[in-house]
CSV table of C-alpha atoms and ligand atoms in Angstrom, one decimal:
chain,number,residue,atom,x,y,z
O,1,MET,CA,89.2,77.6,116.5
O,2,LEU,CA,87.6,77.4,119.3
O,3,MET,CA,83.6,78.2,119.5
O,4,ARG,CA,81.3,77.9,122.5
O,5,GLN,CA,78.1,78.3,122.0
O,6,ASN,CA,78.8,80.0,119.1
O,7,ILE,CA,81.0,82.8,120.3
O,8,MET,CA,84.7,82.7,118.3
O,9,ILE,CA,87.3,82.1,122.0
O,10,THR,CA,90.2,84.7,121.0
O,11,GLN,CA,93.5,82.6,121.4
O,12,ILE,CA,96.8,84.5,122.3
O,13,LEU,CA,99.6,82.6,120.5
O,14,LYS,CA,103.1,83.0,122.1
O,15,PRO,CA,105.4,84.1,119.5
O,16,THR,CA,106.9,80.6,119.1
O,17,LEU,CA,108.1,79.5,115.3
O,18,ARG,CA,105.4,77.1,115.7
O,19,ASN,CA,103.1,79.6,116.3
O,20,ILE,CA,104.0,81.5,113.5
O,21,LYS,CA,103.5,78.6,110.9
O,22,PHE,CA,100.6,77.9,112.7
O,23,ALA,CA,99.5,81.4,112.6
O,24,ALA,CA,100.9,81.4,108.6
O,25,LYS,CA,98.5,78.7,108.1
O,26,GLN,CA,95.4,79.7,109.2
O,27,LEU,CA,95.7,82.7,107.3
O,28,ARG,CA,96.1,80.3,103.9
O,29,GLN,CA,92.8,78.9,105.6
O,30,GLY,CA,90.9,82.7,105.0
O,31,LYS,CA,90.8,83.2,109.0
O,32,LEU,CA,91.7,86.5,110.5
O,33,VAL,CA,95.2,86.6,113.0
O,34,ALA,CA,96.0,90.1,115.0
O,35,ILE,CA,99.6,90.4,114.3
O,36,PRO,CA,102.3,92.8,116.4
O,37,THR,CA,103.7,95.2,114.5
O,38,GLU,CA,106.0,97.9,115.7
O,39,THR,CA,103.3,100.8,115.2
O,40,VAL,CA,100.4,99.2,116.5
O,41,TYR,CA,98.4,96.1,116.2
O,42,GLY,CA,97.6,94.9,113.2
O,43,LEU,CA,94.4,92.3,112.0
O,44,ALA,CA,95.9,90.9,109.2
O,45,ALA,CA,94.2,89.3,106.1
O,46,ILE,CA,96.0,87.2,102.8
O,47,VAL,CA,95.8,90.7,100.6
O,48,TRP,CA,94.5,88.4,97.5
O,49,ASP,CA,92.2,86.6,99.7
O,50,LYS,CA,88.9,88.8,99.2
O,51,ALA,CA,86.6,87.0,101.7
O,52,ALA,CA,89.1,87.1,104.7
O,53,VAL,CA,89.7,90.9,103.6
O,54,LYS,CA,86.1,91.5,104.1
O,55,LYS,CA,86.2,89.8,107.2
O,56,ILE,CA,88.3,92.9,108.5
O,57,PHE,CA,85.7,95.0,107.8
O,58,LYS,CA,83.1,93.2,109.1
O,59,ALA,CA,84.9,92.5,112.5
O,60,LYS,CA,86.1,96.2,112.8
O,61,LYS,CA,82.5,97.5,112.2
O,62,ARG,CA,84.9,99.4,109.6
O,63,PRO,CA,83.6,101.0,106.5
O,64,TYR,CA,84.1,99.7,103.6
O,65,PHE,CA,85.0,103.2,102.1
O,66,ASP,CA,88.0,103.3,104.0
O,67,PRO,CA,91.3,101.3,102.4
O,68,LEU,CA,93.9,99.4,104.3
O,69,ILE,CA,97.2,99.3,104.1
O,70,VAL,CA,99.1,96.7,102.6
O,71,HIS,CA,102.2,95.1,104.6
O,72,ILE,CA,105.0,93.5,102.5
O,73,PRO,CA,108.0,91.1,103.6
O,74,LYS,CA,111.7,92.0,103.1
O,75,GLY,CA,112.8,91.8,99.9
O,76,TYR,CA,109.1,91.2,98.3
O,77,ASP,CA,109.0,92.3,94.5
O,78,TYR,CA,106.5,95.4,95.3
O,79,SER,CA,106.0,96.1,91.8
O,80,ARG,CA,103.4,93.1,91.7
O,81,LEU,CA,101.1,95.6,94.5
O,82,ILE,CA,102.4,98.8,92.4
O,83,ARG,CA,102.2,100.7,89.1
O,84,PHE,CA,105.8,103.1,89.8
O,85,GLN,CA,109.1,103.0,88.8
O,86,LYS,CA,110.7,100.7,91.8
O,87,LYS,CA,113.8,103.1,90.8
O,88,ILE,CA,112.7,106.5,91.8
O,89,LEU,CA,111.1,104.9,95.2
O,90,GLU,CA,115.2,103.8,96.1
O,91,LYS,CA,115.9,106.2,98.0
O,92,ILE,CA,112.9,106.1,100.1
O,93,THR,CA,112.5,102.7,100.8
O,94,GLU,CA,116.6,101.8,101.6
O,95,LYS,CA,116.5,104.8,104.3
O,96,PHE,CA,112.9,104.3,105.8
O,97,TRP,CA,111.9,100.5,105.1
O,98,PRO,CA,111.6,98.5,107.0
O,99,GLY,CA,110.1,101.0,109.6
O,100,PRO,CA,106.5,102.6,110.2
O,101,LEU,CA,106.0,104.4,106.9
O,102,THR,CA,103.3,103.9,104.2
O,103,LEU,CA,103.9,104.9,101.0
O,104,VAL,CA,100.5,105.2,99.0
O,105,LEU,CA,101.6,104.7,95.3
O,106,PRO,CA,99.2,104.3,91.9
O,107,LYS,CA,97.8,100.4,92.2
O,108,ASN,CA,98.1,97.2,89.8
O,109,TYR,CA,95.4,95.4,88.4
O,110,GLN,CA,95.7,92.6,90.9
O,111,VAL,CA,95.1,94.0,93.9
O,112,PRO,CA,91.9,93.4,94.9
O,113,SER,CA,89.3,96.8,94.8
O,114,VAL,CA,88.0,95.9,98.4
O,115,VAL,CA,91.5,96.5,100.2
O,116,THR,CA,91.8,100.3,98.0
O,117,SER,CA,88.4,100.5,98.7
O,118,GLY,CA,87.9,101.1,95.1
O,119,LEU,CA,90.8,103.8,94.8
O,120,SER,CA,93.8,103.3,92.0
O,121,THR,CA,96.0,103.6,94.6
O,122,VAL,CA,97.3,101.5,97.3
O,123,ALA,CA,99.1,102.5,100.6
O,124,ILE,CA,101.8,100.1,101.1
O,125,ARG,CA,104.7,99.3,103.6
O,126,GLN,CA,107.3,96.8,105.0
O,127,PRO,CA,106.9,96.7,108.8
O,128,ALA,CA,110.1,96.1,111.1
O,129,HIS,CA,108.4,94.4,113.4
O,130,SER,CA,110.8,91.3,113.8
O,131,ILE,CA,108.1,88.6,114.8
O,132,CYS,CA,105.6,90.5,111.7
O,133,GLN,CA,108.5,90.0,109.1
O,134,LYS,CA,109.1,86.3,110.5
O,135,LEU,CA,105.3,86.3,109.5
O,136,LEU,CA,105.3,87.7,106.2
O,137,MET,CA,108.7,85.8,105.1
O,138,GLU,CA,107.0,82.6,106.2
O,139,LEU,CA,103.4,83.3,104.1
O,140,GLY,CA,105.8,85.0,101.3
O,141,GLU,CA,102.8,86.9,100.5
O,142,PRO,CA,101.9,90.7,101.8
O,143,LEU,CA,99.0,91.0,104.6
O,144,VAL,CA,96.4,93.7,104.7
O,145,ALA,CA,96.4,94.8,108.3
O,146,PRO,CA,94.6,98.0,109.4
O,147,SER,CA,94.7,98.9,113.5
O,148,ALA,CA,93.3,96.3,115.4
O,149,ASN,CA,90.7,97.9,117.1
O,150,GLN,CA,86.9,98.8,116.5
O,151,PHE,CA,86.9,101.3,114.1
O,152,GLY,CA,87.1,105.3,115.2
O,153,LYS,CA,88.4,103.5,119.0
O,154,ILE,CA,92.1,103.5,120.6
O,155,SER,CA,94.5,101.5,118.5
O,156,PRO,CA,96.0,98.3,120.5
O,157,THR,CA,99.7,98.1,121.2
O,158,SER,CA,99.6,94.8,123.3
O,159,ALA,CA,98.0,91.4,122.5
O,160,GLN,CA,95.7,91.8,125.6
O,161,ALA,CA,94.6,95.4,124.5
O,162,VAL,CA,93.7,93.7,121.0
O,163,LYS,CA,91.8,91.1,123.0
O,164,GLU,CA,89.8,94.0,124.6
O,165,GLU,CA,88.9,95.4,121.4
O,166,LEU,CA,88.2,92.2,118.8
O,167,GLY,CA,88.0,89.4,121.5
O,168,GLY,CA,85.1,87.1,120.4
O,169,LYS,CA,85.3,88.5,117.0
O,170,ILE,CA,88.8,87.0,116.0
O,171,PRO,CA,90.1,83.5,116.3
O,172,TYR,CA,94.1,84.7,116.7
O,173,ILE,CA,95.9,87.3,118.2
O,174,LEU,CA,99.7,87.0,117.6
O,175,ASP,CA,101.9,88.2,120.4
O,176,GLY,CA,104.6,90.3,119.7
O,177,GLY,CA,104.8,92.3,123.1
O,178,PRO,CA,104.0,95.9,123.4
O,179,CYS,CA,104.8,97.8,120.4
O,180,ARG,CA,108.2,99.7,120.0
O,181,VAL,CA,106.4,103.4,118.3
O,182,GLY,CA,103.1,103.0,119.9
O,183,ILE,CA,101.4,105.2,116.9
O,184,GLU,CA,100.8,104.9,113.6
O,185,SER,CA,102.9,104.5,110.6
O,186,THR,CA,103.6,108.0,108.8
O,187,VAL,CA,101.3,107.6,105.1
O,188,ILE,CA,102.9,109.8,102.2
O,189,LEU,CA,100.8,109.8,98.9
O,190,VAL,CA,103.5,110.0,96.3
O,191,GLU,CA,102.5,111.9,93.4
O,192,GLY,CA,105.6,111.8,91.6
O,193,PRO,CA,109.4,111.2,91.9
O,194,LYS,CA,109.3,114.9,93.7
O,195,LYS,CA,106.1,115.0,94.5
O,196,LEU,CA,105.3,113.7,98.5
O,197,LYS,CA,102.1,114.8,100.3
O,198,LEU,CA,100.9,114.1,103.6
O,199,LEU,CA,98.1,112.3,104.4
O,200,ARG,CA,98.7,111.2,107.9
O,201,PRO,CA,101.6,112.0,110.7
O,202,GLY,CA,103.4,109.4,112.8
O,203,GLY,CA,106.3,107.2,113.1
O,204,VAL,CA,108.7,108.7,111.2
O,205,SER,CA,108.7,112.5,111.0
O,206,ILE,CA,108.6,115.2,108.3
O,207,GLU,CA,111.6,116.7,109.3
O,208,GLU,CA,113.0,113.6,109.0
O,209,LEU,CA,111.8,112.7,105.3
O,210,GLU,CA,112.7,116.3,104.2
O,211,LYS,CA,116.0,116.3,105.1
O,212,VAL,CA,116.8,112.5,103.5
O,213,LEU,CA,114.6,113.1,100.4
O,214,LYS,CA,116.1,116.6,99.9
O,215,ILE,CA,112.8,117.7,99.4
O,216,LYS,CA,109.8,119.4,101.0
O,217,ILE,CA,106.6,118.0,101.7
O,218,GLN,CA,103.5,118.7,101.0
O,219,LYS,CA,100.7,118.9,103.5
O,220,SER,CA,97.3,117.9,103.0
O,221,LYS,CA,94.7,120.5,103.5
O,222,ASN,CA,92.0,117.8,102.2
O,223,ALA,CA,90.5,116.3,105.9
O,224,ARG,CA,88.0,113.8,104.9
O,225,SER,CA,85.1,114.0,106.5
O,226,GLY,CA,83.4,110.9,105.6
O,227,LYS,CA,81.8,109.1,102.2
O,228,SER,CA,78.7,111.7,102.2
O,229,SER,CA,81.6,114.7,101.4
O,230,GLY,CA,81.1,113.1,97.7
O,231,GLN,CA,84.9,114.0,97.5
O,232,PRO,CA,87.8,111.4,96.4
O,233,ILE,CA,88.9,109.8,99.4
O,234,GLN,CA,92.3,111.5,100.2
O,235,SER,CA,92.8,109.5,103.2
O,236,PRO,CA,90.1,108.5,105.5
O,237,GLY,CA,92.7,108.4,108.9
O,238,LEU,CA,92.0,112.0,108.4
O,239,LEU,CA,88.2,111.3,109.8
O,240,LYS,CA,87.8,114.5,112.4
O,241,HIS,CA,86.9,112.0,115.4
O,242,HIS,CA,89.4,108.8,115.3
O,243,TYR,CA,91.0,107.0,118.0
O,244,ALA,CA,88.5,107.9,121.0
O,245,PRO,CA,88.1,106.9,124.4
O,246,LYS,CA,84.6,106.1,125.3
O,247,LYS,CA,84.7,108.6,128.2
O,248,PRO,CA,84.9,112.3,127.2
O,249,LEU,CA,88.6,113.4,126.3
O,250,ILE,CA,89.3,116.3,127.3
O,251,LEU,CA,92.2,118.5,126.1
O,252,LEU,CA,93.1,121.7,127.6
O,253,PRO,CA,96.2,123.0,129.5
O,254,THR,CA,96.1,122.3,132.8
O,255,SER,CA,95.8,125.8,134.5
O,256,LYS,CA,92.0,125.6,132.6
O,257,TRP,CA,91.2,122.3,134.3
O,258,LYS,CA,89.8,123.5,137.8
O,259,ASN,CA,87.4,125.7,136.2
O,260,PHE,CA,86.0,122.7,133.9
O,261,VAL,CA,86.2,120.2,137.3
O,262,PHE,CA,84.2,122.8,139.0
O,263,LYS,CA,81.6,124.0,136.5
O,264,ASN,CA,81.0,120.1,135.6
O,265,LYS,CA,80.5,118.8,139.5
O,266,LEU,CA,82.4,116.4,138.3
O,267,LYS,CA,84.1,113.5,141.5
O,268,THR,CA,86.9,111.2,139.8
O,269,VAL,CA,89.0,112.4,136.9
O,270,GLY,CA,91.4,110.6,134.8
O,271,LEU,CA,94.7,113.1,134.4
O,272,LEU,CA,97.4,112.1,131.2
O,273,LEU,CA,100.1,114.3,131.8
O,274,MET,CA,103.5,114.8,129.0
O,275,GLN,CA,106.1,114.2,131.9
O,276,GLY,CA,107.1,114.1,135.1
O,277,SER,CA,106.1,111.8,138.3
O,278,ALA,CA,102.7,110.3,138.1
O,279,GLU,CA,102.5,109.9,141.5
O,280,ASN,CA,104.3,113.5,142.4
O,281,LYS,CA,101.9,114.9,140.0
O,282,LYS,CA,98.4,113.3,141.8
O,283,LYS,CA,99.3,114.7,145.4
O,284,TYR,CA,99.6,118.3,143.1
O,285,PHE,CA,96.3,117.7,141.4
O,286,GLU,CA,94.5,116.4,144.4
O,287,LYS,CA,95.3,119.2,146.2
O,288,PHE,CA,94.6,121.9,143.3
O,289,LEU,CA,91.2,120.4,141.9
O,290,GLN,CA,90.0,118.9,145.4
O,291,LYS,CA,88.9,115.4,143.5
O,292,LYS,CA,90.0,111.9,143.5
O,293,VAL,CA,92.3,111.8,141.1
O,294,ILE,CA,93.3,109.3,138.5
O,295,CYS,CA,97.1,109.8,137.5
O,296,LYS,CA,98.9,108.8,134.3
O,297,SER,CA,101.9,110.7,133.5
O,298,LEU,CA,103.1,109.5,129.3
O,299,SER,CA,107.0,110.3,129.7
O,300,SER,CA,110.0,110.6,132.6
O,301,ASN,CA,111.1,113.7,131.0
O,302,GLY,CA,109.2,114.8,127.8
O,303,GLU,CA,110.8,112.7,125.5
O,304,LEU,CA,108.7,111.9,122.5
O,305,SER,CA,109.4,108.6,121.8
O,306,GLN,CA,108.1,107.9,125.2
O,307,ILE,CA,105.1,109.9,125.3
O,308,ALA,CA,104.0,107.9,121.7
O,309,GLN,CA,105.0,104.2,122.9
O,310,ASN,CA,103.0,105.1,126.1
O,311,LEU,CA,99.7,107.5,124.3
O,312,TYR,CA,96.8,104.4,123.5
O,313,LYS,CA,98.5,102.3,126.4
O,314,GLU,CA,97.5,105.4,129.1
O,315,LEU,CA,94.5,106.2,127.3
O,316,ARG,CA,93.6,103.1,127.3
O,317,PHE,CA,94.0,102.8,131.1
O,318,LEU,CA,92.3,106.1,131.8
O,319,ASP,CA,89.1,105.0,129.8
O,320,GLN,CA,89.0,101.8,131.6
O,321,SER,CA,89.2,103.5,135.1
O,322,LEU,CA,86.9,104.8,137.4
O,323,ALA,CA,87.4,108.8,135.9
O,324,GLN,CA,84.2,110.3,134.7
O,325,VAL,CA,86.1,112.3,132.1
O,326,ILE,CA,90.1,112.4,131.3
O,327,PHE,CA,92.0,115.3,130.9
O,328,CYS,CA,95.2,115.9,128.7
O,329,GLU,CA,97.3,118.5,128.2
O,330,PRO,CA,97.9,119.2,125.1
O,331,CYS,CA,101.4,117.9,123.1
O,332,THR,CA,103.1,121.5,122.6
O,333,LYS,CA,106.1,120.4,120.5
O,334,LYS,CA,105.1,120.5,116.5
O,335,SER,CA,108.0,119.2,115.2
O,336,GLY,CA,109.5,115.7,115.3
O,337,LEU,CA,106.8,113.0,116.4
O,338,GLY,CA,104.9,116.1,118.4
O,339,LEU,CA,102.9,116.5,115.3
O,340,ALA,CA,101.6,112.9,115.3
O,341,ILE,CA,101.1,113.1,118.9
O,342,GLN,CA,99.0,116.0,118.9
O,343,ASP,CA,97.3,114.8,115.9
O,344,ARG,CA,95.6,111.8,117.7
O,345,LEU,CA,95.2,113.5,120.6
O,346,THR,CA,93.2,116.5,118.8
O,347,ARG,CA,90.9,113.4,116.8
O,348,ALA,CA,90.2,111.6,119.4
O,349,ALA,CA,89.6,114.9,122.1
O,350,HIS,CA,85.8,116.1,122.7
O,351,LYS,CA,87.0,119.4,123.9
O,352,ILE,CA,89.8,121.5,122.6
O,353,LEU,CA,91.9,124.4,123.0
U,1,TXA,O1,101.1,101.7,111.6
U,1,TXA,C1,100.1,101.3,111.0
U,1,TXA,O2,99.8,102.0,109.8
U,1,TXA,C2,99.1,100.3,111.3
U,1,TXA,C3,100.0,99.2,111.7
U,1,TXA,C4,98.8,98.2,111.9
U,1,TXA,O3,100.5,98.8,110.5
U,1,TXA,N1,98.2,100.2,110.3
U,1,TXA,C5,97.0,101.4,110.1
U,1,TXA,O4,95.8,100.6,109.5
U,1,TXA,O5,96.9,102.6,111.3
U,1,TXA,P1,94.8,101.9,109.3
U,1,TXA,O6,93.7,101.0,108.7
U,1,TXA,O7,94.4,102.1,111.2
U,1,TXA,O8,94.5,103.1,109.1
U,1,TXA,C6,95.7,103.2,107.5
U,1,TXA,C7,95.1,104.6,107.0
U,1,TXA,C8,94.0,104.9,106.9
U,1,TXA,O9,93.8,106.2,107.4
U,1,TXA,C9,93.5,105.3,105.4
U,1,TXA,O10,92.7,105.8,105.0
U,1,TXA,C10,95.0,105.0,105.0
U,1,TXA,O11,95.8,104.6,105.4
U,1,TXA,N2,95.1,104.5,103.1
U,1,TXA,C11,94.7,103.2,103.2
U,1,TXA,N3,95.0,102.8,101.4
U,1,TXA,C12,94.8,104.6,101.3
U,1,TXA,C13,94.9,104.8,100.0
U,1,TXA,N4,94.9,104.0,99.0
U,1,TXA,N5,94.5,106.3,99.6
U,1,TXA,C14,94.8,107.0,100.8
U,1,TXA,N6,95.0,106.6,101.7
U,1,TXA,C15,95.0,105.1,102.4
U,2,MG,MG1,93.2,102.6,112.3
């Protein structure tokens, strides 16, 4: 671990076999390593290492009431983590693991309570990213990993983005390239064999889950507002303000942008569009708004998987640009990944429809 004048130097490790073994060794010694997954990058420690898990909360400035997801290697006997009949879960895990689906289940007593924020449940998932799986297999132990960002900020989808979020606070980032899915996993609370509740929409759509499992999934109305609520924690991922850029994100249909720009005397505005050519749209909006415009488009044709993949990357870009505010049009498709995309935008936004 490199230090300069008491500041930790954050090293990005290329995903060679040697570096994967090195990362595993560091984790075994209680050091933190940011890891790639197919959804977003995570900040990892071995699940049983309480001191290392505490370091995660410190590096992220994450409140201790927000529990972590446990990532398991392929073939891992997860009955060490949960108290639930594995047979009942087979249908879900066979179809959706490895992948962006997290299951919340009654926890086994061995799982440290710092991981679960003292809850009686634990969240587990088997990630699909090949480098992440190689690391997990090398370790033979599960890793806890929240998204590798400062608490409440934009999740990172590249090694460079992790460095921007946590550089100087963590020693290593294992570079697995850009994340394929681009938004976090779907979190489902398993209350019984046929009783599933959605806690956070994400990389696996509700429609897909319902179709394969032939059951209706309940939507959680219990959006938690923090520890002061006194309510039992359902999912802190449902906090109202989350995934937020530093600049104001204004979530409004494009037709309302002009009025807002006029009222707020803005000079340079960032635009985040769902589809089309950023170059053409920039020309159009520069004329329409009569302002300097920095424009990003999330997809060429409105395909939701492309929008999700680019969402955090482009939001981060605009946040670092000269734009004074970022306008974003809402995602009007409410099915499939559209639900998760709009969920993230709403939580990131300062002003909504
Ligand atoms: O895609 C993902 O899920 C990424 C990658 C790194 O795996 N991880 C991620 O972790 O998004 P994090 O910590 O940013 O979000 C985890 C969410 C939080 O909303 C947390 O409250 C919820 O999962 N969660 C974890 N354990 C829980 C539990 N026992 N009960 C309810 N919600 C839980
Ligand atoms: Mg997060």
